Coordinates of C-alpha atoms in Angstrom, one line a residue:
M6 CA 2.8 -22.0 -28.2
D7 CA 5.6 -23.3 -30.4
L8 CA 7.6 -21.8 -33.2
H9 CA 9.2 -24.3 -35.7
F10 CA 12.2 -23.0 -37.6
L11 CA 11.9 -25.0 -40.8
G12 CA 14.1 -22.9 -43.0
G13 CA 16.1 -19.7 -43.0
A14 CA 17.9 -21.1 -39.9
T15 CA 21.7 -20.9 -39.9
T16 CA 21.3 -20.4 -43.6
V17 CA 20.0 -17.6 -45.8
T18 CA 17.5 -19.4 -48.0
G19 CA 14.5 -21.8 -47.6
S20 CA 12.5 -19.3 -45.4
Q21 CA 9.7 -21.2 -43.5
F22 CA 8.4 -20.8 -40.0
L23 CA 5.5 -22.7 -38.5
L24 CA 3.6 -21.0 -35.6
D25 CA 1.5 -23.5 -33.6
T26 CA -0.7 -21.6 -31.0
G27 CA -2.7 -24.6 -29.9
R28 CA -5.8 -23.2 -31.7
A29 CA -4.2 -22.5 -35.1
R30 CA -1.3 -23.5 -37.2
V31 CA 0.1 -20.6 -39.3
L32 CA 2.9 -20.9 -41.8
I33 CA 5.0 -17.9 -42.5
D34 CA 6.8 -18.2 -45.9
C35 CA 7.4 -21.4 -47.9
G36 CA 10.7 -20.8 -49.6
M37 CA 13.1 -22.9 -51.6
F38 CA 16.6 -23.7 -50.4
Q39 CA 19.1 -22.4 -52.8
G40 CA 22.9 -22.5 -53.1
S41 CA 25.0 -25.7 -53.2
P42 CA 23.3 -28.8 -54.5
N43 CA 23.7 -30.4 -51.1
E44 CA 21.7 -27.6 -49.5
A45 CA 19.2 -27.5 -52.3
M46 CA 18.5 -31.2 -51.5
R47 CA 16.6 -30.1 -48.5
N48 CA 13.8 -29.1 -50.9
R49 CA 13.4 -32.8 -51.6
I50 CA 12.9 -34.3 -48.1
P51 CA 9.4 -34.7 -46.7
L52 CA 7.8 -31.6 -45.2
A53 CA 8.0 -31.3 -41.4
F54 CA 4.2 -31.2 -41.0
D55 CA 1.0 -32.3 -42.6
P56 CA 0.0 -29.5 -45.0
A57 CA -3.7 -30.3 -44.5
T58 CA -3.4 -29.1 -40.9
I59 CA -2.2 -25.6 -41.8
D60 CA -4.8 -22.9 -41.4
V61 CA -3.2 -20.2 -43.4
L62 CA 0.1 -19.3 -45.2
L63 CA 1.4 -15.7 -44.8
L64 CA 4.0 -14.7 -47.5
T65 CA 6.5 -11.9 -46.9
H66 CA 7.6 -11.4 -50.6
A67 CA 8.0 -13.0 -54.0
H68 CA 11.7 -14.0 -54.0
L69 CA 12.1 -17.7 -54.7
D70 CA 13.8 -18.5 -51.3
H71 CA 10.6 -17.2 -49.6
C72 CA 7.8 -18.5 -52.0
G73 CA 9.5 -21.2 -54.1
L74 CA 8.0 -24.3 -52.4
I75 CA 4.4 -23.1 -52.5
P76 CA 3.3 -25.4 -55.4
H77 CA 5.0 -28.3 -53.7
L78 CA 3.0 -27.5 -50.5
V79 CA -0.2 -27.4 -52.5
N80 CA 0.6 -30.7 -54.2
E81 CA 1.1 -32.2 -50.8
G82 CA -2.4 -31.3 -49.6
Y83 CA -2.5 -27.6 -48.6
R84 CA -5.9 -26.1 -49.4
G85 CA -5.9 -22.9 -47.4
R86 CA -5.4 -19.3 -48.4
I87 CA -2.0 -17.7 -49.2
L88 CA -2.1 -14.2 -47.9
A89 CA 0.3 -11.6 -49.4
T90 CA 0.2 -8.0 -50.7
A91 CA -1.2 -7.5 -54.3
G92 CA 2.3 -6.8 -55.6
T93 CA 3.7 -10.0 -54.0
C94 CA 0.8 -12.0 -55.4
E95 CA 1.5 -10.9 -59.0
L96 CA 5.3 -11.2 -58.7
A97 CA 5.1 -14.6 -57.0
E98 CA 2.9 -15.9 -59.9
L99 CA 5.6 -14.8 -62.3
V100 CA 8.4 -16.4 -60.3
L101 CA 6.6 -19.7 -59.6
L102 CA 5.6 -20.2 -63.2
D103 CA 9.2 -19.6 -64.3
S104 CA 10.5 -22.0 -61.6
G105 CA 8.1 -24.8 -62.7
K106 CA 9.1 -24.4 -66.3
L107 CA 12.8 -24.5 -65.5
Q108 CA 12.4 -27.6 -63.4
E109 CA 10.7 -29.3 -66.3
E110 CA 13.5 -28.2 -68.6
F111 CA 16.2 -29.4 -66.2
A112 CA 14.5 -32.8 -65.9
K113 CA 14.6 -33.2 -69.7
R114 CA 18.2 -32.2 -69.8
E115 CA 19.0 -34.8 -67.1
A116 CA 17.2 -37.5 -69.1
R117 CA 19.2 -36.6 -72.2
W118 CA 22.4 -36.6 -70.2
E119 CA 21.7 -40.0 -68.8
K120 CA 21.1 -41.4 -72.3
R121 CA 24.4 -40.0 -73.5
H122 CA 26.4 -41.1 -70.4
P123 CA 25.0 -44.4 -69.2
D124 CA 28.3 -45.4 -67.7
L125 CA 28.1 -42.4 -65.3
V126 CA 24.5 -42.7 -64.2
A127 CA 25.1 -45.1 -61.3
A128 CA 27.8 -43.0 -59.7
D129 CA 25.7 -39.8 -60.2
D130 CA 22.6 -41.5 -58.6
A131 CA 24.7 -42.7 -55.7
K132 CA 26.0 -39.2 -55.0
E133 CA 22.5 -37.9 -55.1
A134 CA 21.2 -40.6 -52.8
A135 CA 24.0 -39.9 -50.3
A136 CA 23.2 -36.2 -50.2
Y137 CA 19.5 -37.0 -49.8
Q138 CA 20.2 -39.3 -46.9
E139 CA 22.4 -36.7 -45.3
A140 CA 19.6 -34.1 -45.5
L141 CA 17.2 -36.7 -44.0
D142 CA 19.5 -37.5 -41.1
L143 CA 20.1 -33.8 -40.4
A144 CA 16.3 -33.1 -40.4
A145 CA 15.7 -36.1 -38.1
G146 CA 18.4 -35.0 -35.6
K147 CA 20.7 -38.0 -36.3
I148 CA 23.4 -35.6 -37.3
P149 CA 24.1 -33.0 -34.6
A150 CA 23.1 -29.5 -35.5
P151 CA 25.2 -26.5 -34.5
V152 CA 24.6 -25.1 -31.1
L153 CA 25.4 -21.5 -31.9
H154 CA 22.9 -20.0 -29.5
E155 CA 24.6 -21.3 -26.4
H156 CA 27.3 -18.8 -25.4
V157 CA 30.4 -19.3 -23.2
D158 CA 32.3 -16.1 -23.0
D159 CA 35.7 -17.6 -23.1
A160 CA 35.0 -20.2 -25.8
P161 CA 35.8 -19.4 -29.4
P162 CA 32.9 -19.6 -31.9
P163 CA 32.6 -22.7 -34.0
P164 CA 35.0 -22.6 -36.9
P165 CA 33.4 -21.0 -39.9
H166 CA 33.6 -22.7 -43.3
V167 CA 35.8 -21.3 -46.0
G168 CA 34.4 -18.3 -47.9
A169 CA 34.5 -17.3 -51.5
A170 CA 37.9 -15.6 -51.4
E171 CA 39.5 -18.7 -50.0
R172 CA 37.8 -21.0 -52.5
A173 CA 39.0 -18.7 -55.3
A174 CA 42.5 -19.0 -53.9
A175 CA 42.3 -22.7 -53.7
A176 CA 41.0 -23.0 -57.2
S177 CA 43.9 -20.7 -58.4
E178 CA 46.4 -23.1 -56.8
A179 CA 44.8 -26.1 -58.4
G180 CA 44.4 -24.3 -61.8
P181 CA 43.0 -21.0 -63.1
I182 CA 39.9 -22.3 -64.9
S183 CA 36.6 -21.6 -63.2
P184 CA 33.7 -24.0 -63.2
D185 CA 31.5 -24.0 -66.3
A186 CA 28.3 -22.0 -66.1
A187 CA 25.0 -23.7 -65.6
T188 CA 22.4 -23.2 -68.4
V189 CA 19.1 -23.6 -66.6
T190 CA 18.7 -21.2 -63.6
S191 CA 15.8 -18.9 -62.9
A192 CA 16.2 -15.2 -63.7
A193 CA 14.3 -14.7 -60.4
V194 CA 16.8 -16.4 -58.2
S195 CA 17.1 -14.3 -55.1
E196 CA 20.1 -12.1 -54.3
E197 CA 22.5 -14.4 -52.6
V198 CA 24.5 -12.9 -49.8
P199 CA 28.1 -12.7 -48.7
E200 CA 29.7 -15.1 -46.2
A201 CA 32.3 -14.0 -43.8
T202 CA 35.7 -15.4 -44.8
T203 CA 38.5 -17.0 -43.0
T204 CA 42.2 -17.5 -43.8
G205 CA 44.8 -20.2 -43.5
R206 CA 42.9 -23.1 -45.0
R207 CA 42.0 -24.2 -48.5
W208 CA 39.0 -26.4 -47.6
P209 CA 37.2 -26.9 -44.3
E210 CA 38.4 -29.6 -41.9
P211 CA 35.8 -31.7 -40.2
T212 CA 34.4 -29.7 -37.3
G213 CA 31.4 -31.7 -36.0
D214 CA 29.2 -28.9 -37.4
A215 CA 27.3 -31.0 -39.9
E216 CA 25.2 -28.2 -41.2
A217 CA 28.2 -26.0 -42.0
E218 CA 29.9 -29.0 -43.7
L219 CA 26.7 -29.6 -45.7
R220 CA 26.8 -26.0 -47.0
A221 CA 30.6 -26.1 -47.5
Q222 CA 30.6 -28.8 -50.2
P223 CA 32.7 -27.8 -53.2
P224 CA 30.6 -26.0 -55.9
H225 CA 31.2 -28.7 -58.5
V226 CA 29.0 -31.2 -56.8
Q227 CA 26.1 -32.1 -59.1
V228 CA 22.6 -33.3 -57.9
D229 CA 20.6 -35.5 -60.3
L230 CA 17.1 -34.1 -60.2
D231 CA 15.3 -36.8 -62.2
E232 CA 11.8 -35.3 -61.7
P233 CA 10.6 -31.8 -61.3
L234 CA 9.7 -30.9 -57.7
Y235 CA 6.7 -29.3 -59.4
T236 CA 5.7 -28.2 -62.9
A237 CA 4.4 -25.0 -64.4
A238 CA 0.9 -26.5 -64.3
D239 CA 1.3 -27.1 -60.6
A240 CA 2.3 -23.5 -60.1
E241 CA -0.7 -22.3 -62.1
R242 CA -3.0 -24.3 -59.7
A243 CA -1.2 -23.0 -56.6
V244 CA -1.5 -19.3 -57.4
L245 CA -5.3 -19.7 -57.4
Q246 CA -5.1 -19.9 -53.6
F247 CA -3.5 -16.4 -53.3
D248 CA -5.5 -13.7 -51.5
A249 CA -4.3 -10.1 -51.7
V250 CA -4.2 -8.0 -48.5
D251 CA -3.5 -4.3 -48.0
Y252 CA -0.6 -2.9 -46.0
D253 CA -1.2 -1.6 -42.5
T254 CA -4.6 -3.4 -42.0
E255 CA -4.9 -6.0 -39.3
R256 CA -7.1 -9.0 -40.0
E257 CA -7.8 -12.2 -38.3
V258 CA -6.2 -14.9 -40.4
A259 CA -6.8 -17.9 -38.2
P260 CA -8.6 -18.6 -34.9
G261 CA -7.1 -16.2 -32.4
V262 CA -4.3 -15.0 -34.8
H263 CA -4.3 -11.5 -36.3
A264 CA -1.8 -10.4 -38.9
T265 CA -0.7 -7.0 -40.2
F266 CA 1.5 -6.6 -43.3
L267 CA 3.9 -3.7 -43.2
D268 CA 6.1 -2.4 -46.0
A269 CA 9.6 -4.0 -45.7
G270 CA 11.2 -1.8 -48.4
H271 CA 12.9 -4.8 -50.0
I272 CA 11.2 -5.3 -53.4
L273 CA 7.7 -4.3 -54.6
G274 CA 5.1 -5.6 -52.2
S275 CA 7.6 -7.0 -49.7
A276 CA 6.3 -7.2 -46.1
I277 CA 7.3 -7.3 -42.5
I278 CA 4.5 -9.4 -40.9
R279 CA 3.3 -8.5 -37.4
V280 CA 1.4 -11.4 -35.8
R281 CA -0.8 -10.8 -32.7
I282 CA -1.9 -14.0 -30.9
E283 CA -4.9 -13.7 -28.5
A284 CA -4.4 -15.0 -25.0
G285 CA -5.6 -18.6 -24.4
G286 CA -9.2 -18.8 -23.1
G287 CA -11.0 -21.0 -20.7
A288 CA -9.8 -24.1 -19.0
G289 CA -7.9 -26.8 -20.9
P290 CA -7.9 -30.5 -20.4
G291 CA -7.1 -31.4 -16.7
G292 CA -8.1 -27.9 -15.5
G293 CA -5.1 -26.1 -17.0
A294 CA -5.2 -23.0 -19.2
G295 CA -6.8 -23.4 -22.7
P296 CA -4.7 -23.4 -25.9
G297 CA -2.8 -20.3 -26.7
P298 CA -0.4 -18.1 -24.8
K299 CA -1.2 -17.0 -21.3
S300 CA -1.3 -13.4 -22.4
E301 CA -1.6 -11.6 -25.7
T302 CA 1.6 -12.1 -27.6
T303 CA 3.0 -10.3 -30.6
I304 CA 5.7 -11.7 -32.9
V305 CA 7.3 -9.6 -35.7
F306 CA 8.7 -11.5 -38.7
S307 CA 11.1 -9.1 -40.5
G308 CA 11.2 -11.0 -43.8
D309 CA 13.9 -9.4 -45.9
L310 CA 14.5 -5.8 -44.9
G311 CA 15.4 -3.2 -47.5
R312 CA 17.6 -0.2 -47.2
P313 CA 16.5 3.3 -46.2
D314 CA 16.5 6.0 -48.9
T315 CA 16.7 3.6 -51.8
P316 CA 14.7 4.6 -55.0
I317 CA 11.3 3.5 -56.2
I318 CA 9.8 1.9 -53.1
R319 CA 9.3 3.1 -49.6
D320 CA 11.6 2.6 -46.6
P321 CA 11.2 -0.3 -44.2
T322 CA 8.4 0.3 -41.7
I323 CA 9.7 1.1 -38.2
Q324 CA 8.3 -1.2 -35.4
T325 CA 8.6 -0.5 -31.7
T326 CA 6.9 -3.2 -29.7
A327 CA 6.8 -7.0 -29.7
E328 CA 7.3 -10.0 -27.4
Y329 CA 9.4 -11.8 -30.0
V330 CA 11.3 -10.6 -33.1
L331 CA 12.7 -12.7 -36.0
I332 CA 15.2 -10.5 -37.8
E333 CA 17.2 -11.3 -40.9
S334 CA 21.0 -11.4 -40.5
T335 CA 21.9 -11.6 -44.1
Y336 CA 24.5 -8.9 -44.0
G337 CA 25.8 -9.4 -40.5
G338 CA 29.3 -8.1 -40.2
R339 CA 29.0 -6.3 -43.6
E340 CA 28.5 -2.7 -44.6
H341 CA 27.4 -1.6 -48.1
E342 CA 29.3 1.2 -49.9
P343 CA 27.3 4.5 -49.9
E344 CA 24.7 4.8 -52.5
D345 CA 26.3 8.0 -53.9
E346 CA 29.5 6.0 -54.5
A347 CA 27.6 3.3 -56.3
I348 CA 26.0 5.8 -58.5
R349 CA 29.3 7.5 -59.2
I350 CA 30.9 4.2 -60.3
L351 CA 27.9 3.4 -62.5
A352 CA 28.2 6.8 -64.3
E353 CA 32.0 6.5 -64.6
T354 CA 31.6 3.0 -66.1
V355 CA 29.1 4.2 -68.7
R356 CA 31.4 7.1 -69.7
M357 CA 34.3 4.7 -70.0
V358 CA 32.4 2.4 -72.3
D359 CA 31.3 5.3 -74.4
Q360 CA 34.9 6.5 -74.9
A361 CA 36.1 3.0 -75.8
G362 CA 33.2 2.5 -78.3
G363 CA 32.5 -0.7 -76.5
V364 CA 29.8 -2.7 -74.7
L365 CA 28.6 -2.6 -71.1
L366 CA 27.1 -5.9 -69.9
V367 CA 25.3 -5.7 -66.6
P368 CA 24.1 -9.1 -65.2
S369 CA 21.1 -8.3 -63.0
F370 CA 18.3 -10.0 -61.1
A371 CA 15.0 -9.6 -62.9
I372 CA 12.9 -8.4 -59.9
G373 CA 14.1 -5.3 -58.0
R374 CA 17.6 -4.9 -59.2
T375 CA 16.8 -4.4 -62.9
Q376 CA 14.2 -1.8 -62.1
E377 CA 16.7 0.1 -59.9
I378 CA 19.5 0.1 -62.4
V379 CA 17.1 1.4 -65.1
Y380 CA 15.9 4.1 -62.7
Q381 CA 19.5 5.2 -61.9
L382 CA 20.5 5.3 -65.6
D383 CA 17.4 7.4 -66.3
R384 CA 18.3 9.8 -63.5
L385 CA 22.0 10.1 -64.6
L386 CA 20.9 10.8 -68.1
E387 CA 18.5 13.5 -67.0
Q388 CA 21.3 15.1 -64.9
G389 CA 23.7 15.0 -67.9
A390 CA 26.1 12.8 -66.1
I391 CA 26.2 10.1 -68.8
P392 CA 25.9 10.0 -72.6
E393 CA 22.7 8.7 -74.1
L394 CA 23.9 5.2 -75.0
P395 CA 21.3 2.7 -76.3
L396 CA 20.1 0.2 -73.6
Y397 CA 19.0 -3.3 -74.4
L398 CA 16.9 -4.9 -71.6
D399 CA 17.3 -8.6 -72.3
S400 CA 15.1 -10.4 -69.8
P401 CA 11.5 -11.4 -70.4
M402 CA 10.9 -11.8 -66.7
A403 CA 12.4 -8.4 -65.9
S404 CA 10.1 -6.8 -68.5
K405 CA 7.0 -8.5 -67.0
A406 CA 8.2 -7.6 -63.5
S407 CA 8.6 -3.9 -64.6
D408 CA 5.0 -4.0 -65.9
I409 CA 3.9 -5.2 -62.4
Y410 CA 5.9 -2.4 -60.8
R411 CA 4.1 0.2 -63.1
R412 CA 0.7 -1.2 -62.1
H413 CA 1.4 -0.6 -58.4
A414 CA 2.5 3.0 -58.1
E415 CA 0.7 3.1 -54.7
Y416 CA 3.8 1.3 -53.3
F417 CA 6.3 3.9 -54.6
D418 CA 8.1 6.4 -52.4
E419 CA 7.3 10.2 -52.6
E420 CA 10.2 11.0 -55.0
T421 CA 9.1 8.3 -57.6
R422 CA 5.5 9.3 -57.3
A423 CA 6.5 12.9 -57.9
L424 CA 8.4 11.9 -61.0
L425 CA 5.4 10.1 -62.3
Q426 CA 3.1 13.0 -61.6
S427 CA 5.4 15.4 -63.5
G428 CA 5.2 13.2 -66.6
N429 CA 8.5 11.3 -66.2
T430 CA 8.8 7.6 -66.7
P431 CA 11.3 6.6 -64.0
L432 CA 11.1 2.8 -64.8
D433 CA 12.0 3.4 -68.4
Y434 CA 15.2 4.7 -70.1
P435 CA 14.7 6.9 -73.3
K436 CA 16.7 4.8 -75.7
Q437 CA 15.8 1.3 -74.4
T438 CA 14.9 -1.7 -76.4
V439 CA 13.1 -4.6 -74.7
T440 CA 13.9 -7.9 -76.4
R441 CA 10.9 -10.3 -76.9
D442 CA 12.5 -13.5 -78.0
V443 CA 15.9 -15.3 -78.4
H444 CA 16.3 -14.0 -82.0
D445 CA 16.1 -10.4 -80.7
S446 CA 18.6 -11.2 -78.0
Q447 CA 21.1 -12.7 -80.5
A448 CA 20.7 -9.7 -82.8
I449 CA 22.1 -7.3 -80.1
A450 CA 25.6 -8.5 -81.0
R451 CA 25.2 -6.9 -84.4
A452 CA 24.1 -3.5 -83.1
K453 CA 26.2 -0.4 -83.6
R454 CA 28.5 0.3 -80.6
P455 CA 28.7 1.7 -78.0
Y456 CA 25.6 0.3 -76.2
M457 CA 24.6 -1.2 -72.8
I458 CA 22.9 -4.5 -72.0
V459 CA 21.1 -5.4 -68.8
A460 CA 20.3 -9.1 -68.8
S461 CA 19.4 -11.9 -66.3
N462 CA 20.5 -13.6 -64.3
G463 CA 22.6 -11.7 -61.9
M464 CA 25.3 -14.3 -61.1
L465 CA 25.9 -15.7 -64.6
T466 CA 24.5 -19.0 -63.6
G467 CA 22.0 -19.1 -66.5
G468 CA 19.7 -17.1 -68.7
R469 CA 20.3 -14.9 -71.7
V470 CA 23.2 -13.0 -70.1
L471 CA 25.4 -16.1 -70.8
G472 CA 24.9 -15.6 -74.6
H473 CA 26.2 -12.1 -74.3
L474 CA 29.1 -13.2 -72.1
R475 CA 30.2 -15.7 -74.8
N476 CA 30.4 -12.8 -77.3
L477 CA 32.2 -10.4 -74.9
I478 CA 34.4 -12.4 -72.5
D479 CA 37.5 -11.9 -74.7
D480 CA 36.7 -8.4 -75.9
P481 CA 39.0 -5.8 -74.4
D482 CA 36.5 -3.0 -75.3
A483 CA 33.7 -4.7 -73.3
T484 CA 33.0 -4.1 -69.6
L485 CA 31.3 -6.6 -67.3
L486 CA 29.7 -4.7 -64.4
F487 CA 28.5 -6.7 -61.4
V488 CA 25.8 -4.8 -59.4
G489 CA 25.0 -7.6 -56.9
Y490 CA 26.6 -10.2 -54.8
Q491 CA 28.1 -13.2 -56.6
G492 CA 27.2 -16.4 -54.8
E493 CA 30.0 -18.7 -53.8
G494 CA 31.2 -21.0 -56.5
T495 CA 29.3 -19.2 -59.3
L496 CA 30.9 -18.1 -62.6
G497 CA 30.3 -14.6 -61.5
S498 CA 32.2 -15.0 -58.2
H499 CA 35.3 -16.4 -60.1
L500 CA 35.3 -13.5 -62.5
Q501 CA 34.9 -11.1 -59.7
A502 CA 37.8 -12.7 -57.9
G503 CA 40.1 -12.2 -60.9
A504 CA 39.9 -15.4 -62.9
K505 CA 42.0 -15.1 -66.1
T506 CA 40.3 -18.0 -67.9
V507 CA 36.8 -19.4 -67.7
K508 CA 35.0 -22.4 -69.2
L509 CA 31.9 -21.7 -71.3
D510 CA 30.1 -24.5 -73.0
G511 CA 33.0 -26.8 -72.1
V512 CA 35.5 -24.5 -73.9
V513 CA 38.3 -22.6 -72.0
R514 CA 38.1 -18.9 -72.8
D515 CA 40.5 -16.1 -71.9
V516 CA 39.1 -13.2 -69.9
R517 CA 40.0 -10.0 -71.7
C518 CA 37.0 -7.9 -70.9
K519 CA 37.1 -5.4 -68.1
I520 CA 35.5 -6.4 -64.8
R521 CA 34.0 -3.9 -62.4
S522 CA 31.8 -4.3 -59.3
I523 CA 29.3 -2.1 -57.3
S524 CA 28.0 -3.2 -53.9
G525 CA 25.8 -0.2 -53.1
F526 CA 22.7 -1.4 -55.0
S527 CA 21.9 -4.3 -52.6
A528 CA 18.2 -4.7 -51.8
H529 CA 19.2 -6.0 -48.3
A530 CA 19.9 -3.8 -45.3
D531 CA 23.5 -4.1 -44.1
E532 CA 24.4 -4.7 -40.5
S533 CA 24.2 -1.1 -39.3
E534 CA 20.8 -0.6 -41.0
L535 CA 19.5 -3.9 -39.4
L536 CA 20.7 -2.8 -36.0
D537 CA 19.1 0.7 -36.5
W538 CA 15.8 -0.9 -37.3
L539 CA 16.0 -3.3 -34.4
G540 CA 17.0 -0.6 -32.0
H541 CA 13.6 1.0 -32.2
F542 CA 12.2 -1.9 -30.1
A543 CA 14.4 -0.7 -27.2
D544 CA 13.6 3.0 -27.6
G545 CA 12.4 4.4 -24.3
K546 CA 12.1 1.0 -22.7
T547 CA 14.1 -1.2 -20.4
T548 CA 14.5 -5.0 -20.3
G549 CA 11.3 -6.6 -19.1
A550 CA 9.1 -3.6 -19.9
P551 CA 5.9 -4.1 -21.9
G552 CA 6.7 -4.2 -25.6
F553 CA 10.4 -4.9 -25.0
P554 CA 11.2 -8.2 -26.9
R555 CA 11.8 -11.2 -24.7
T556 CA 13.9 -12.8 -27.4
V557 CA 15.3 -11.7 -30.7
F558 CA 15.9 -14.6 -33.1
L559 CA 18.6 -14.2 -35.8
V560 CA 17.4 -15.9 -39.0
H561 CA 18.2 -15.7 -42.7
G562 CA 21.9 -15.6 -42.3
D563 CA 24.9 -17.9 -42.5
P564 CA 26.5 -18.8 -39.2
E565 CA 29.5 -16.5 -39.7
A566 CA 27.3 -13.5 -40.2
Q567 CA 25.2 -14.4 -37.2
I568 CA 28.2 -14.9 -35.0
V569 CA 29.5 -11.4 -35.8
M570 CA 26.1 -9.7 -35.5
E571 CA 24.7 -11.4 -32.4
P572 CA 26.8 -9.6 -29.7
K573 CA 25.9 -6.3 -31.3
V574 CA 22.2 -7.2 -30.9
R575 CA 22.8 -8.2 -27.3
A576 CA 24.5 -4.9 -26.7
L577 CA 21.1 -3.3 -27.5
G578 CA 19.8 -5.1 -24.4
F579 CA 18.1 -8.0 -26.1
T580 CA 18.2 -11.7 -25.3
T581 CA 19.2 -13.5 -28.5
K582 CA 18.9 -16.9 -30.0
I583 CA 20.2 -18.4 -33.2
P584 CA 17.9 -21.3 -34.0
Y585 CA 19.0 -24.3 -36.0
W586 CA 17.2 -26.0 -38.8
R587 CA 14.0 -27.7 -37.6
E588 CA 14.4 -26.6 -34.1
V589 CA 11.2 -26.1 -32.1
V590 CA 11.1 -23.3 -29.6
T591 CA 8.3 -22.9 -27.0
L592 CA 7.4 -19.2 -26.7
A593 CA 4.7 -19.0 -24.1

């Protein structure tokens, strides 16, 4: 029985794992690689398998880096079911349609750019071709992959690439102007995650770690995507193959393979997937054992784990037994600030904006984060901790996602259900205005101050939030409040790092608005929360005992986070492995 690590391996995005039991081939997630253009190029290379041979696709949740390649998979010949919770099915349809539309728009923009700059097309195409070939070579093993899972106690870890702080410092030395913002990026882009940083270098030196070098390309690299990977029409066809499942109910999803979806507490409908594989039966060719593991085997795929005690949805489900565990390591080496502190800063910022008669602009992801921010503002208002400022929700996708949240109160935690039963509307703020079109969005600038805006997307890489930023970037009475991680190289990361000037629409603008940040609203468990969840597999058991994992695989994390987290996982008594991209591991 083999497990293929086709994404989410020594990188956060592109989640995709292929389980081949000998009797069935099961795909867990089919996500899009996100981040630098060079890493996103991995979406373009041929799939590592024939989609027609896959029996079933199991989907953990609706973020683009877990579901974003599903229409591409269907276009390439997959005709089976896509199993997910009802909430995930509805949110994923929203995300995939948006992704297809944006890819079509981007292709049109590229075509217009090429017509305006014919002298630059050849160089741009050559750069794209080189990045594509590099991704092909890495996938084929022609470029050595990092060997982070082999440990020599006295050997130092592979040199990590430079993190966001060092890039900001390097940019500051070269000049204070940040990269221009993109104008076509999905409002549903998943929350990117922090990378551990190093000091002493401006840019990475060659290390022989080709995968790290691929990720570490400077953020200004552009990839010419001449054709959409898929269209909105492709997405509409793909979602017809979705099949909703309930939490906590085991079902046979493929011959000899049984799956149970368990609440992951990350976003609405998100799931930990527990896969139970029956033992191989009968005699195989040559008198050996038949296909499948020698004994019944359970594998737990964590997906993205949420944080305990966060509002609206339930906590991640505790698991205690498995032969193998794949756990996300997104926030390895990192701790979030306490939720109480995050709420205090939010309230303080609203009061500050009210006193200044200004505007509060909150860039926010459309799914999960926007709903949580509105929930907290509603609670603060109810407690009398903030004044009742008007709130403009300027994200069509966030509005649709909130509608989906309202339809699935069965996923809510006890506190949120109690609020609903008492007549409260925890997903709505009393003085909120939901914008329906671009004209409504533009009219916000003429509203009487003070007021608040929550708009997508969360990293200032596209969407309506950029229109508001253009109006407010040089306004000293305005406050820009970041409530999520700002991906390396994004406009948001440069502002968060203290950039004094930015480039918007090709024009250099001074930054005069106030910049504040909150880290406590993350939808990802931090390191201590991940270790607490994983520690339940060891409770009351010793190494080698039934139900004690034989191997814990660290996935969905950058190498630096995994290097920091892995010894702490081993300290719990587990054997660990950090798989590399497209590695195949024989389990049993």
